[in-house]
CSV table of C-alpha atoms and ligand atoms in Angstrom, one decimal:
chain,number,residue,atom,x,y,z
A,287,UNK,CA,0.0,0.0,0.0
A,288,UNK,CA,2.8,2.0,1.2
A,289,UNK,CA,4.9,1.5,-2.1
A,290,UNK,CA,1.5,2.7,-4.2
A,291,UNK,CA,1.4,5.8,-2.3
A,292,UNK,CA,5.2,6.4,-3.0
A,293,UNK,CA,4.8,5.6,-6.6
A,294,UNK,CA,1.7,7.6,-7.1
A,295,UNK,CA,3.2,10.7,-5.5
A,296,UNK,CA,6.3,10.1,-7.5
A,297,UNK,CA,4.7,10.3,-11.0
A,298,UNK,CA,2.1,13.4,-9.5
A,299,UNK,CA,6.1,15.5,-9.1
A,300,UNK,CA,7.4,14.2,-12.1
A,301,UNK,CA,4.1,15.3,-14.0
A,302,UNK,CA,4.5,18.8,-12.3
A,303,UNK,CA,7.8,20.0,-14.6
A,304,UNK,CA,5.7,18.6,-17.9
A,305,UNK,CA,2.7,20.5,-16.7
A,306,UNK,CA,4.4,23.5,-16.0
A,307,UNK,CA,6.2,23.3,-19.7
A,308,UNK,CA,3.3,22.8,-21.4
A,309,UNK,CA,1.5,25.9,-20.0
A,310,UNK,CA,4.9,28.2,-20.9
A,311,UNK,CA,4.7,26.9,-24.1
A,312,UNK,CA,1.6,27.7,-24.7
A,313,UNK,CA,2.2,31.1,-23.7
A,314,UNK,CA,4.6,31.5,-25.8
A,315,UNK,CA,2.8,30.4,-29.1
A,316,UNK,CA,0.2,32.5,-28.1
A,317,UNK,CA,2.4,35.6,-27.4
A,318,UNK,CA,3.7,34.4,-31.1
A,319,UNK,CA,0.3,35.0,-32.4
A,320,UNK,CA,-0.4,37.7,-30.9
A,321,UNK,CA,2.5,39.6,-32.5
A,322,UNK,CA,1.9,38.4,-36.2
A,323,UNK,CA,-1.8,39.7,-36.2
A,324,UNK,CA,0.2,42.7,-35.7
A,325,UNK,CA,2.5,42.6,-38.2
A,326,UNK,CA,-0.4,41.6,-40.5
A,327,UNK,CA,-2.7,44.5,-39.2
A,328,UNK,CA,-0.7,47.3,-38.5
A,329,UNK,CA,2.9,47.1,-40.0
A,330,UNK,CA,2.5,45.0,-43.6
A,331,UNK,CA,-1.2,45.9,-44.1
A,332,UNK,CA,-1.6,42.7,-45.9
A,333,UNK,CA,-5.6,43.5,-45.7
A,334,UNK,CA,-5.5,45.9,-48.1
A,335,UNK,CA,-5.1,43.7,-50.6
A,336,UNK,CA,-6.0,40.4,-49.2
A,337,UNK,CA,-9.1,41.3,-47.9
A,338,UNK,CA,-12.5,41.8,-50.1
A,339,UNK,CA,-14.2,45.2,-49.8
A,340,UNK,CA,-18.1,46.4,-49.6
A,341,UNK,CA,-19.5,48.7,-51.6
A,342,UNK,CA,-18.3,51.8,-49.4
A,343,UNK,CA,-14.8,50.2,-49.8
A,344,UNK,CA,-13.9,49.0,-46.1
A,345,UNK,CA,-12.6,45.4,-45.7
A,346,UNK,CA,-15.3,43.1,-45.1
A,347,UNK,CA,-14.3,41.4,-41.6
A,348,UNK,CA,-16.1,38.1,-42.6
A,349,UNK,CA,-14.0,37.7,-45.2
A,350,UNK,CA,-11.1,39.1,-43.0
A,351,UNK,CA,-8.0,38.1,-45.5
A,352,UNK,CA,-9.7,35.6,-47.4
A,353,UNK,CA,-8.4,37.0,-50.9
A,354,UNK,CA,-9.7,39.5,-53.2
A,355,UNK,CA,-9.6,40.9,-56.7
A,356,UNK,CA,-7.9,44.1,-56.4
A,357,UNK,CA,-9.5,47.2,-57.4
A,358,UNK,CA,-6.4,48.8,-59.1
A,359,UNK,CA,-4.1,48.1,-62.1
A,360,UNK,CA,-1.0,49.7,-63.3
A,361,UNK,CA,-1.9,52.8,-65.5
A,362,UNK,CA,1.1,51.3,-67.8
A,363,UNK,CA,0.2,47.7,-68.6
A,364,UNK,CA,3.2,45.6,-66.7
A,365,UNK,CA,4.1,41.5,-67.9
A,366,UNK,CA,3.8,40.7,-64.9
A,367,UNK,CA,0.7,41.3,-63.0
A,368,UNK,CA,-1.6,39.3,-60.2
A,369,UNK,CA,-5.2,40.5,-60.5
A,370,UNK,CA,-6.2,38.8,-57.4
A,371,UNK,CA,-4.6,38.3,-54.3
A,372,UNK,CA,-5.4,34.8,-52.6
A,373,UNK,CA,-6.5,33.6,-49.6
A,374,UNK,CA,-3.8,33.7,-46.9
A,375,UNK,CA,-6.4,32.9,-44.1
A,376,UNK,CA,-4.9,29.2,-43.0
A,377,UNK,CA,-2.4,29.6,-45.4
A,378,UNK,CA,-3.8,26.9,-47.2
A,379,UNK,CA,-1.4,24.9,-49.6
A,380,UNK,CA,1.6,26.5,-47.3
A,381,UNK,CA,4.2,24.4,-45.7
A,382,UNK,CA,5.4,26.6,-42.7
A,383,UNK,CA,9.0,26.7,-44.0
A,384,UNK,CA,8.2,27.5,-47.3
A,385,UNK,CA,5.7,30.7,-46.0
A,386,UNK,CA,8.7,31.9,-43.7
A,387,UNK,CA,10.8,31.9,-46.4
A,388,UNK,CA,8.5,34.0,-48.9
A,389,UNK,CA,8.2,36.4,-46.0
A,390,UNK,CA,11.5,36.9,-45.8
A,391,UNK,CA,13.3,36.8,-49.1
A,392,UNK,CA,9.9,37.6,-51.9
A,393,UNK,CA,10.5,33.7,-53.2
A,394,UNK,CA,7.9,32.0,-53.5
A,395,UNK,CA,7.3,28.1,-53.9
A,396,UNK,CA,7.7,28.0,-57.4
A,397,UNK,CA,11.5,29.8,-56.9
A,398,UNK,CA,10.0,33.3,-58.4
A,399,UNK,CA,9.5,36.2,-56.4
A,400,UNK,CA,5.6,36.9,-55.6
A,401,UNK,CA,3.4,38.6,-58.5
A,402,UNK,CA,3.3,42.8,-57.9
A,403,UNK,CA,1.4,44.3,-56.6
A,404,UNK,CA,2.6,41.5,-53.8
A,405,UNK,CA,5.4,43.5,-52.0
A,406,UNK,CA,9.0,41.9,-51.9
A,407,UNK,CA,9.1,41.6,-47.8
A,408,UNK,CA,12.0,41.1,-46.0
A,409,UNK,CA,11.1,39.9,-42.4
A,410,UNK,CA,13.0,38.8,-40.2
A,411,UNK,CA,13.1,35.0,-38.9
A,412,UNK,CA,11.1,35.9,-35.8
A,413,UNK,CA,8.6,38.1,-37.4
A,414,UNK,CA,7.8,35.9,-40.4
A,415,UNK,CA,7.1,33.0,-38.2
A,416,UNK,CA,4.9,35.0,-36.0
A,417,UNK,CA,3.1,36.0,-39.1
A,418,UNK,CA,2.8,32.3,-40.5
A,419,UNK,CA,1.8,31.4,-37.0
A,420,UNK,CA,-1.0,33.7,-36.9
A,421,UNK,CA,-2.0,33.3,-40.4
A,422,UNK,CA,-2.4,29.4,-39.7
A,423,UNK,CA,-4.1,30.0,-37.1
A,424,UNK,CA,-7.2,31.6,-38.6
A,425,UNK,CA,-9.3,29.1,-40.7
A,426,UNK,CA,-9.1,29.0,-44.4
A,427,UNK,CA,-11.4,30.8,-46.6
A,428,UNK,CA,-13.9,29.1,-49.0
L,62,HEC,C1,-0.3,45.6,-52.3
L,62,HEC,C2,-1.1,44.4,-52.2
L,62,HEC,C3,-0.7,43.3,-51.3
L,62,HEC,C4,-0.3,43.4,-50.0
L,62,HEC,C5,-0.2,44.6,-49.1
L,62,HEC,C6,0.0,42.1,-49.5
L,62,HEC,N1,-0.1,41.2,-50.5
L,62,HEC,FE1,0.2,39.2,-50.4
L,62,HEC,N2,-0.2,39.0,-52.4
L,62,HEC,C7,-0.7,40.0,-53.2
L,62,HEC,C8,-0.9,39.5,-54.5
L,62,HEC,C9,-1.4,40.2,-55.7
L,62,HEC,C10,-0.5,38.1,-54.5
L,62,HEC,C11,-0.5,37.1,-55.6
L,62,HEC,C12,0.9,37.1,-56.2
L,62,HEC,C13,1.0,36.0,-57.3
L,62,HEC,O1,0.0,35.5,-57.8
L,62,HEC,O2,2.2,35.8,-57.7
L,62,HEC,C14,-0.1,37.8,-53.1
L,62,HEC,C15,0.3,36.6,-52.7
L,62,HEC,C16,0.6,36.3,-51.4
L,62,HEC,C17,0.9,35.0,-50.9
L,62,HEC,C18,0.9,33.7,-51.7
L,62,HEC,C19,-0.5,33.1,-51.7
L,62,HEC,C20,-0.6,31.9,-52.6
L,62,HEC,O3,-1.4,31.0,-52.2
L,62,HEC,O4,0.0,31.9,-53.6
L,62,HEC,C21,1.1,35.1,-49.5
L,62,HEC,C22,1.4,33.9,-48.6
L,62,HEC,C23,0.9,36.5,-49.2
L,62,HEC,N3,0.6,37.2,-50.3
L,62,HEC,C24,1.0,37.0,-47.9
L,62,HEC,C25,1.0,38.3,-47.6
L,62,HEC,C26,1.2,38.8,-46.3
L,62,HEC,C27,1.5,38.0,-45.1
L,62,HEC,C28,1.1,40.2,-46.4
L,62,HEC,C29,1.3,41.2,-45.3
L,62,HEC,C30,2.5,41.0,-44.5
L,62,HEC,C31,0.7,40.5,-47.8
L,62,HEC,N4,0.7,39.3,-48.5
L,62,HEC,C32,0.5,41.8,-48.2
L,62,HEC,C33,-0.9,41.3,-52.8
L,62,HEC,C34,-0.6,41.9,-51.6
């Protein structure tokens, strides 16, 4: 009875380390979130394109970056040229590597930079996977 007690009091301590990990970590991811939705919000503005508009041209938050056709063109006609800019809500078809990488050199899976008007970025490593994280953490648009 007396080795039972011992035992169960022995994996109860060892479990209190694991516990106590698990809750830091989650802090941390979340503190990682927290900072890409402000990368996304307030520093790249990714949104503005990303994002669909109403008729009185604010984002509509339902669609909150679930891709858009942008509403401007080049007033010269350019070769290259994306019309719409995808969903980035979930990141869908986005290994986390490879969308850390686009963030921070322009490159994008297929080894070309991104379509203008997609800006070149150049986060850092910390900043672009706080921005993946926070992307992936929204669900994916329809
Ligand atoms: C000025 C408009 C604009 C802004 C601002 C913008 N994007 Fe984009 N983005 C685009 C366009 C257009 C494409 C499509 C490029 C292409 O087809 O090659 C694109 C493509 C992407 C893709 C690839 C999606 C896919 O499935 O192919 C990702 C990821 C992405 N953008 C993330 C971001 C993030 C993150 C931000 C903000 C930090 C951002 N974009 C800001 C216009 C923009």
């Amino acid at each position: 009875m007396r080795r039972l007690l011992f035992a169960a009091i022995a994996v109860a301590l060892l479990m209190v380390p694991m516990l106590a990990g698990q809750q830091k970590s989650h802090a941390a991811s979340a503190a990682r979130i927290a900072r890409g939705k402000y990368l996304v919000e307030d520093i790249g503005l990714c949104g503005d394109c990303h994002t669909p508009r109403n008729d009185k041209g604010e984002p509509v938050k339902e669609q909150w970056l679930q891709g858009a056709i942008l509403d401007f063109r080049p007033i010269t006609p350019m070769p290259v040229w994306a019309e719409k800019a995808p969903t980035i809500a979930g990141l869908p078809g986005w290994e986390n590597d490879a969308a850390i990488k686009f963030l921070m050199t322009g490159i994008a899976q297929n080894g070309l930079p991104g379509r203008p008007p997609m800006p070149r970025y150049r986060f850092n490593v910390q900043d672009a996977q706080a921005i993946v994280a926070y992307l992936k953490s929204l669900a994916p648009g329809k």
